[in-house]
XYZ file of C-alpha atoms in Angstrom:
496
model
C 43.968 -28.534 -23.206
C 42.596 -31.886 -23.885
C 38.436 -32.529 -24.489
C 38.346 -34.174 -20.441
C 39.902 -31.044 -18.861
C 37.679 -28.999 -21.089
C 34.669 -30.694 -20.202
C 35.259 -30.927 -16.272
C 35.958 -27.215 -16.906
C 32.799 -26.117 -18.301
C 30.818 -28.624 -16.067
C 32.341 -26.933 -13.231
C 31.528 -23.500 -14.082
C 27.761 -24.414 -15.278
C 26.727 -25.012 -12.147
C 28.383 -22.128 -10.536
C 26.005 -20.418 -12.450
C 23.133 -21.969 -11.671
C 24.238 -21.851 -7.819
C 24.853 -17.871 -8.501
C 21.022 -18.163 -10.399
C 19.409 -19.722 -7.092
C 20.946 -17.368 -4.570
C 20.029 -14.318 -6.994
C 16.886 -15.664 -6.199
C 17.259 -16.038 -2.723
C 18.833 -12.230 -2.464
C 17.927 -9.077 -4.502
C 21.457 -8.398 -3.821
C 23.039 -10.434 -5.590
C 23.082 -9.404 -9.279
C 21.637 -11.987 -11.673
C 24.382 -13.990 -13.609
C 24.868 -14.564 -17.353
C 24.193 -17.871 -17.878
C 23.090 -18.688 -21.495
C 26.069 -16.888 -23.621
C 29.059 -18.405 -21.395
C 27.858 -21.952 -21.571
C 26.877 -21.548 -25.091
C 30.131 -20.400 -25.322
C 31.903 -22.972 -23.049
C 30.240 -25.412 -24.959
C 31.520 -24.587 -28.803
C 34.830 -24.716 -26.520
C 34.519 -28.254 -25.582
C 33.208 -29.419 -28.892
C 36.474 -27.705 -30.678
C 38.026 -29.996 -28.615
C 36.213 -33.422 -29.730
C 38.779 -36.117 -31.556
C 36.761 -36.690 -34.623
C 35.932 -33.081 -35.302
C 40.182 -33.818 -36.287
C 39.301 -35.961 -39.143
C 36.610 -34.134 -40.523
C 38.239 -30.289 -40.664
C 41.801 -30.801 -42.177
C 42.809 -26.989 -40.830
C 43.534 -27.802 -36.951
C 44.052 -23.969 -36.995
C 40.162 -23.112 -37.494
C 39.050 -25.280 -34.629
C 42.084 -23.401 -32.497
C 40.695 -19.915 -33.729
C 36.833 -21.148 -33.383
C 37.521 -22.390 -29.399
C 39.932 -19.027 -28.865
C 36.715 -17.351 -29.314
C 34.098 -19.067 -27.913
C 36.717 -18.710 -24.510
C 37.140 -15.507 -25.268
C 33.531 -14.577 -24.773
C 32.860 -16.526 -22.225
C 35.439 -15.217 -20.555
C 34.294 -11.449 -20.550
C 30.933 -12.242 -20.019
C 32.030 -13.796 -16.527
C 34.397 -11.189 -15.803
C 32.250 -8.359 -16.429
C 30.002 -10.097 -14.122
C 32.359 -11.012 -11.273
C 34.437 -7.677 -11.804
C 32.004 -4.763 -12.174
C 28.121 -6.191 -11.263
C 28.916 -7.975 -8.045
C 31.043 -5.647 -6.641
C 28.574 -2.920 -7.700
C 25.705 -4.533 -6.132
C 27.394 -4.952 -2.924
C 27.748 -1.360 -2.727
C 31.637 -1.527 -2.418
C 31.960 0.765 -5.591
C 29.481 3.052 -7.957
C 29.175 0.902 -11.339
C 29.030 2.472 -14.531
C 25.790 2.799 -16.337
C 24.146 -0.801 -17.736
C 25.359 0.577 -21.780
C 28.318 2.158 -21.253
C 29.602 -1.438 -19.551
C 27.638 -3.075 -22.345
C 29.191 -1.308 -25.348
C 32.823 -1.383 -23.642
C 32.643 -5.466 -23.450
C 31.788 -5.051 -27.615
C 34.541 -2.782 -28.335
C 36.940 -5.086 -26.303
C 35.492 -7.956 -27.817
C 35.771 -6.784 -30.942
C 39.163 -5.643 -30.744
C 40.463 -8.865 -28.995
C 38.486 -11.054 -32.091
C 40.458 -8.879 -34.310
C 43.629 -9.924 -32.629
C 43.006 -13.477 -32.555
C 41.373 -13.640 -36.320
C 45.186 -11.912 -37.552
C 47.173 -14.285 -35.268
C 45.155 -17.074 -37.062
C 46.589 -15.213 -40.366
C 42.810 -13.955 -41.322
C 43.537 -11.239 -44.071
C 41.672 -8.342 -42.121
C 42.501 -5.521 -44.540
C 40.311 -7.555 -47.510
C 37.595 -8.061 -45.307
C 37.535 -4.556 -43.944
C 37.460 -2.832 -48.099
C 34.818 -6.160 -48.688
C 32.796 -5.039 -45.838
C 32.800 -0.797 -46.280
C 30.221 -0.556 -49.192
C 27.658 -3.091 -46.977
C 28.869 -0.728 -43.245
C 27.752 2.577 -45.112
C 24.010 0.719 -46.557
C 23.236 -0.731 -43.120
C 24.320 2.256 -41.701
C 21.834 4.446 -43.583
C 19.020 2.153 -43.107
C 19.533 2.074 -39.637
C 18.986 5.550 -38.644
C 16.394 5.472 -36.770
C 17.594 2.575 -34.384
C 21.025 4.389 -34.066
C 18.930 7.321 -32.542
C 17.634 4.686 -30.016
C 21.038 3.900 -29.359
C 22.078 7.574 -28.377
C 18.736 8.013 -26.347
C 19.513 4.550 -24.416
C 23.144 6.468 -24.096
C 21.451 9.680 -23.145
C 19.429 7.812 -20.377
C 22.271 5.904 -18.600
C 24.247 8.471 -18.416
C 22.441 11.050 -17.159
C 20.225 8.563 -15.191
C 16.874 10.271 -14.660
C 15.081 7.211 -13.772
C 16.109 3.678 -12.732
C 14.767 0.386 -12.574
C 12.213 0.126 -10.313
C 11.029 3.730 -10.365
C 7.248 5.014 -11.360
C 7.183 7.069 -14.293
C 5.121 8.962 -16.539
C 5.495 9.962 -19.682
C 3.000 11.296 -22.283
C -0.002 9.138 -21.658
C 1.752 6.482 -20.599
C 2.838 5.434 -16.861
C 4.025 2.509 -15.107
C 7.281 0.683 -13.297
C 10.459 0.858 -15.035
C 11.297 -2.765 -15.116
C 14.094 -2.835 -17.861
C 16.459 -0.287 -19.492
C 18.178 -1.801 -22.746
C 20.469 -0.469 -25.195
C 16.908 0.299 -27.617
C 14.256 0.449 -25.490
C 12.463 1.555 -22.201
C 9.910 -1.267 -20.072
C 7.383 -0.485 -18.209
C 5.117 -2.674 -16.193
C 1.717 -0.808 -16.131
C -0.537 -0.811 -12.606
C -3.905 -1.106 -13.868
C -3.629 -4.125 -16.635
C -0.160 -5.913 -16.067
C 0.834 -5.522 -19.658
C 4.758 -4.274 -20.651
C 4.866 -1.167 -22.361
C 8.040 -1.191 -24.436
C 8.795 2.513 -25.675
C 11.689 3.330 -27.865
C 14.771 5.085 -26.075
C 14.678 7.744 -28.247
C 10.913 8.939 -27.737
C 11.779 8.876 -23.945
C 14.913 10.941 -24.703
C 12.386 13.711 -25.912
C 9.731 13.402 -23.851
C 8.980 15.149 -20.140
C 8.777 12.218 -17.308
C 7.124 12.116 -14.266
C 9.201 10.237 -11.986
C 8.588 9.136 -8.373
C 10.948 6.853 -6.345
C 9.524 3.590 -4.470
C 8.571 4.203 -0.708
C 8.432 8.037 -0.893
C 5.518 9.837 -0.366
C 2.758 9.884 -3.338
C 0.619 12.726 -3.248
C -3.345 12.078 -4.219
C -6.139 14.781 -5.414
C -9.131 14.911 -5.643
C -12.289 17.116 -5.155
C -15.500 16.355 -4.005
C -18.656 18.537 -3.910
C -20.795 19.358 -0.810
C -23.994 21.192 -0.037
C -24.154 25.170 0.183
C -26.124 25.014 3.606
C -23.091 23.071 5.307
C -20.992 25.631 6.159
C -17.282 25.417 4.989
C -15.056 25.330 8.032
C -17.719 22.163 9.243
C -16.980 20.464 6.276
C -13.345 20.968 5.864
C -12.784 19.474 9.950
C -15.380 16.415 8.469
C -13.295 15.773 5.474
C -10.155 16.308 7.298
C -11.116 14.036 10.104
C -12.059 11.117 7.345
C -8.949 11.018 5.473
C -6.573 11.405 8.897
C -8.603 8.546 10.550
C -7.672 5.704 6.899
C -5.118 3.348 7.736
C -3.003 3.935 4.257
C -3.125 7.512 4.850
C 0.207 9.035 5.928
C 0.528 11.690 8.702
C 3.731 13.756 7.282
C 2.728 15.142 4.689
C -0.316 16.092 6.861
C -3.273 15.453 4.186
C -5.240 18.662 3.164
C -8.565 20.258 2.381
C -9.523 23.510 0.945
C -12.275 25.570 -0.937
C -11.830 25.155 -4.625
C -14.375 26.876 -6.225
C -18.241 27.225 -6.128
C -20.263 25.514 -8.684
C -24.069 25.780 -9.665
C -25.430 23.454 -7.325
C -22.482 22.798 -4.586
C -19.105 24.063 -3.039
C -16.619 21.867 -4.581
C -13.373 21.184 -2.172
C -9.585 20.060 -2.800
C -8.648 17.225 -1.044
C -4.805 15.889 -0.751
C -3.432 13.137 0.464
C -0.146 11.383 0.792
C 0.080 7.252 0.542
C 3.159 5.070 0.155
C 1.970 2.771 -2.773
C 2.482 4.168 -5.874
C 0.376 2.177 -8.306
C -2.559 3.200 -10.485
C -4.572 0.731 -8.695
C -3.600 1.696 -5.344
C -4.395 5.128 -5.892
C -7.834 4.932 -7.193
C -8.545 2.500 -4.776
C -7.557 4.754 -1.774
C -9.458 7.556 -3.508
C -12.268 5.456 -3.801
C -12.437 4.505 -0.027
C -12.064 7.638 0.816
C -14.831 9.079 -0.698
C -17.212 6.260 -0.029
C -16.139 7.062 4.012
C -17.201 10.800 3.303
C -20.362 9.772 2.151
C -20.754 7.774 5.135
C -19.369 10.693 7.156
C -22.117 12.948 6.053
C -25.039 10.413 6.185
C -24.161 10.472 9.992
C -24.942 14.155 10.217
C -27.283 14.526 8.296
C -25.548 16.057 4.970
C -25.174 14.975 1.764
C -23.736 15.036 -1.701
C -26.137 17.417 -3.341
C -27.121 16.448 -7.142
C -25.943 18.701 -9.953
C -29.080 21.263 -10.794
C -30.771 20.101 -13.857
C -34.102 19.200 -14.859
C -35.429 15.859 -14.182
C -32.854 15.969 -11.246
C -33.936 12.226 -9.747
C -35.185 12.142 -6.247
C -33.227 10.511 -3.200
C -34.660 6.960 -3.004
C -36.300 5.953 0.789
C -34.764 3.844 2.558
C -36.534 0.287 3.295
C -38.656 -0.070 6.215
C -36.522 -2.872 7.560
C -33.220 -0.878 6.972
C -32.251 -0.599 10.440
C -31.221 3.019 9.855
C -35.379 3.798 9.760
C -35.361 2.007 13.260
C -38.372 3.472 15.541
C -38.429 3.735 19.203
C -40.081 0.293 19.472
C -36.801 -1.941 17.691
C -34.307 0.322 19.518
C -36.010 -0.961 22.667
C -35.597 -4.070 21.590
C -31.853 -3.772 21.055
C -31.196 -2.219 24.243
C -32.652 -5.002 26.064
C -30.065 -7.411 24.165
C -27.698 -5.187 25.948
C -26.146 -6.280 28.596
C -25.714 -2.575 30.481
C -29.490 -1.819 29.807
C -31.348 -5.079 30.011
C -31.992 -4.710 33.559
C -34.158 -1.496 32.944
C -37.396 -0.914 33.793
C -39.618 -0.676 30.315
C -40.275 3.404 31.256
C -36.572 3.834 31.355
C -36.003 2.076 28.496
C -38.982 4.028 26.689
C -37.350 7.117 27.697
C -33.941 6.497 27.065
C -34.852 5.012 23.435
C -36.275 7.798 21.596
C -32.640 10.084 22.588
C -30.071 6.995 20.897
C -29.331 7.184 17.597
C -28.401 4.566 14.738
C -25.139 5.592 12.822
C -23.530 3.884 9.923
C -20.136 3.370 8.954
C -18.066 2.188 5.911
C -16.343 -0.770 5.344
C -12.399 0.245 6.890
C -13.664 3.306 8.393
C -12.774 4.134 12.308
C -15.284 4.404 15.003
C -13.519 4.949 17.513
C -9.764 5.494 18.067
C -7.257 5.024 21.022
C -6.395 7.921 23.035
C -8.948 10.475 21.967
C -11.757 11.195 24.536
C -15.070 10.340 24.128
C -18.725 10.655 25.463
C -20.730 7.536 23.640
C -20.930 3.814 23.571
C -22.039 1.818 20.458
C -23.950 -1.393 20.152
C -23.705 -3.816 16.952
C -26.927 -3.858 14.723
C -25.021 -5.043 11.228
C -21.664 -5.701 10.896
C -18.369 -6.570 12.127
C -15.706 -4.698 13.655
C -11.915 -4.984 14.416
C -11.044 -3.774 18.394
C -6.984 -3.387 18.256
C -4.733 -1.491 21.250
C -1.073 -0.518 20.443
C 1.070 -0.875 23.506
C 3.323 1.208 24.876
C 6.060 -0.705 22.955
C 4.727 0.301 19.495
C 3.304 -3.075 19.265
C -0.305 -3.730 17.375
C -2.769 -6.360 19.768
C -5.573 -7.062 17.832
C -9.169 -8.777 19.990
C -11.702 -11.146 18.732
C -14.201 -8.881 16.434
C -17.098 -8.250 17.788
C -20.295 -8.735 15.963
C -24.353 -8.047 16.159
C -25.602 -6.844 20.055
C -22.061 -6.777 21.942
C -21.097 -2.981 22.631
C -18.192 -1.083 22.902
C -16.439 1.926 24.487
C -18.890 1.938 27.406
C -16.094 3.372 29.746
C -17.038 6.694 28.200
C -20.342 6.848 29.914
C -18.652 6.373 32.997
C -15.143 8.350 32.739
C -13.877 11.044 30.751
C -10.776 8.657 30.470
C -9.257 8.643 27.032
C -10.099 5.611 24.487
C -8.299 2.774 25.311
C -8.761 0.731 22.210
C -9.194 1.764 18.377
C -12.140 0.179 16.677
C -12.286 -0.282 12.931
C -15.240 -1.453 10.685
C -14.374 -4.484 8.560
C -17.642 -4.348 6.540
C -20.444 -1.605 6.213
C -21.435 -1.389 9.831
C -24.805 -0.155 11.802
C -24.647 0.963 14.642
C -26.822 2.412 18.104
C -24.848 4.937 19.743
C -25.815 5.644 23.689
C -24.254 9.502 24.715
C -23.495 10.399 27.750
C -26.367 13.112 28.233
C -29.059 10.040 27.079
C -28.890 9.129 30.335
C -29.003 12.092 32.288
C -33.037 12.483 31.891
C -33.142 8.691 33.497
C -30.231 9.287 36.501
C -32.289 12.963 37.382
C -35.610 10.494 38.146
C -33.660 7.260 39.546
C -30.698 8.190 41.576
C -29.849 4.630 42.140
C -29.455 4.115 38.467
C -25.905 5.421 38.928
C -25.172 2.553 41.041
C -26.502 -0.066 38.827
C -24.905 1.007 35.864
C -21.442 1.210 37.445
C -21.830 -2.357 38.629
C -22.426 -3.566 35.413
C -19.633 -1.889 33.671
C -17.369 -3.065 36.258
C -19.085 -6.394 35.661
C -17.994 -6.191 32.316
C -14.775 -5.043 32.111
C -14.575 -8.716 34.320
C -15.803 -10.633 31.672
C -13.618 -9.093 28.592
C -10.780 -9.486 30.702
C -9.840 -6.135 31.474
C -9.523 -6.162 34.798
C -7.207 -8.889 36.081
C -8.968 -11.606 37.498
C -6.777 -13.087 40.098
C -7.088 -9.799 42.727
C -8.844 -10.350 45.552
C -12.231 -9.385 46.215
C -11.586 -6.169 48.464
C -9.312 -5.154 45.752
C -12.245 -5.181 43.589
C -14.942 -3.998 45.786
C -12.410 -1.166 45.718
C -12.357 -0.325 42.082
C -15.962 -1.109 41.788
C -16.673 2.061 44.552
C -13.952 4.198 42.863
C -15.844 3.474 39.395
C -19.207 4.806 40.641
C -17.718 7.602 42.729
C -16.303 8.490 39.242
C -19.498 8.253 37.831
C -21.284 10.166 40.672
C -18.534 12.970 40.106
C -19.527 13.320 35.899
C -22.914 13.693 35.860
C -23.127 15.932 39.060
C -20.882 18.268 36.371
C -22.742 17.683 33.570
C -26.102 17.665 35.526
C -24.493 21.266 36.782
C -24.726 20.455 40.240
């Protein structure tokens, strides 16, 4: 073949490769091409082929035997690629494993180069006596990387990991991003750096192995006071970790009683997440614990300290911190309201003193769609995230709603169900308004029932709830059925 054809050859399958590069990047599919050893090789080809290259080696046989070779390799390179990875990664066979392909292209390599090299009239059987003496020394000195060798065997073909999957061994854990015929890589979660561990330590060692997207299960224990009694705080913690978003449902998380310590009852908690990384897990752990704390604040519980002495003293809070709010700055917020601004001041000094200010963490839920409820909450601090999932599945996220507006109102109202699940998105305070706050005010002011139902109805207007192109009988309507509803709940709860 002359230099032209040779060149418009290798040009031609050069960028084949880099076409097969770009759509490897495009699709995880499609298996990664060899690019540098066939051009390399493709190249040596063309330049065995160059007219001058004539005058300057008088053997024309060497350059023959030099660009056999170099097509030679290219050759299987490209057809172990086309032949066994494609195929493979289109799922239309089972490939072998990465070494055994890699050490079968060697020993047909080296078989064919034998060929060629006696076809060229290469005297094999002085170069094979030359050669014994230096086989046996680099043989012996290379114990210890043959033993990688046989692990790297040992791992492909019994296959107890593959690329991509978490493991553990020893001390050391991270992704499996590369299985060669020497060594193991890992990509660790917490720093980013490669931990490259010989094949045969892994050979030897016990791995932990867990498969991306299944299930990853989380421990942890945290320790509570003796005067909260157990079965309370196993439905608390229970109902924290259920209500995080990276939580999964099946596996169910659980709690138990793990042992009792000097100063505390110490429980198990488990959990089940997706995302297998260090960082992931630590982080959900963290969250979750930092919501417990929260949980308990809001009941009045806490994480008791170990007994010692010198045991330090639970700092007070600040006198701003709206969680010391007195009856005075609670009346002030309810008059930002728009349900309650319309009270008298003796209604609103009566109702004040019976709400409550609450406090939630940053990603914990308040409230959640479906389950009932008996309270409304207005903003002090903090934002939250008001999202309803319809009944095609599909997520429908609000504007957030920030310091005074109020939420889940219906409840005073109704015993409806939630319709919408509300979410903190940073450490959140809180007044929450129960149902039986107001009872005390609708026994003195029967009218109050009225008012209240009016205003509701007023709002649900305004957020768009209700639609706002019926017609104003239609809406008379709801407004009467609204504060018959309303007449009909606290007659129960009044006991009437």
């Amino acid at each position: 073949m002359t230099f032209g054809l040779r060149l418009i050859t290798t040009i031609v399958i050069t960028l084949l490769l880099a076409v097969s590069h770009q759509r490897n990047l495009l699709s995880s599919r499609w298996p990664k091409p060899p690019v540098r050893l066939p051009v390399l090789a493709l190249l040596i080809w063309v330049g065995t082929a160059l007219p001058f290259l004539e005058k300057i080696i008088s053997k024309q046989a060497s350059l023959t035997t030099i660009g056999q070779l170099a097509l030679l390799y290219a050759t299987l390179s490209l057809g172990g690629w086309l032949l066994l990875e494609i195929p493979g990664a289109l799922g239309w066979w089972h490939p072998p494993a990465k070494i055994l392909r890699q050490l079968s292209g060697l020993i047909l390599a080296a078989i064919l180069t034998l060929i060629i090299l006696q076809q060229a009239g290469v005297n094999l059987a002085g170069l094979i006596t030359t050669s014994a003496l230096l086989t046996g020394v680099v043989a012996f000195a290379a114990q210890e990387p043959l033993k990688d060798i046989f692990g790297g065997l040992s791992l492909q073909l019994d296959q107890p990991f593959k690329e991509g999957d978490w493991i553990q061994i020893g001390e050391d854990c991270g992704q499996v991003i590369m299985l060669t015929l020497m060594n193991t890589y890992l990509r660790t979660g917490m720093d980013g750096c490669t931990l490259i561990i010989p094949n045969d330590t892994v050979a030897q060692a016990t791995i932990r192995r867990v498969h991306l997207g299944t299930p990853y299960g989380n421990c942890f224990e945290v320790g509570l006071d003796y005067g909260f009694p157990p079965s309370q705080a196993l439905s608390l913690l229970l109902g924290v970790v259920n209500c995080h978003a990276s939580v999964l449902t099946k596996p169910a998380p659980k709690a138990w009683v793990a042992s009792f310590e000097d100063s505390y009852i110490c429980y198990g908690i488990q959990v089940w997440h997706r995302d297998i990384s260090d960082v992931k897990r630590l982080s959900i752990r963290g969250e979750l614990m930092e919501q417990i704390w929260y949980a308990l604040e809001r009941i009045g519980q806490s994480i008791p300290y170990r007994v010692r002495l010198g045991s330090p003293k639970p700092q007070p809070l600040a006198a701003d911190d709206p969680m010391c709010a007195d009856a005075q700055r609670k009346v002030q917020w309810l008059t930002s309201n728009a349900l309650f601004k319309d009270l008298s001041q003796a209604q609103l000094d009566a109702l004040a003193p019976s709400t409550r200010c609450v406090r939630f963490a940053k990603g914990e839920t308040i409230i959640r769609q479906g389950e009932s409820g008996d309270c409304l909450y207005q903003m002090i601090t903090g934002t939250v995230e008001v999202s309803q999932t319809n009944s095609q599945g599909q997520k429908i996220t609000f504007p957030k709603l920030g310091q005074h507006e109020i939420f889940g109102e219906m409840a005073l109202c109704t015993k409806q169900p939630r319709n919408s699940t509300v979410r903190a998105l940073e450490e959140s305070v809180l007044l929450e308004v129960e149902r039986r706050d107001l009872q005390p005010l609708i026994d003195q002011d029967q009218g109050l029932v009225e008012k209240l139902a009016r205003l509701v109805h007023l709002r649900q207007m305004e957020v768009g709830t209700l639609n706002q192109q019926q017609s104003h009988s239609r809406k008379l309507h709801s407004q009467r059925r609204l504060i018959r509803s309303m007449h009909r709940l606290y007659k129960v709860i009044r006991g009437d």
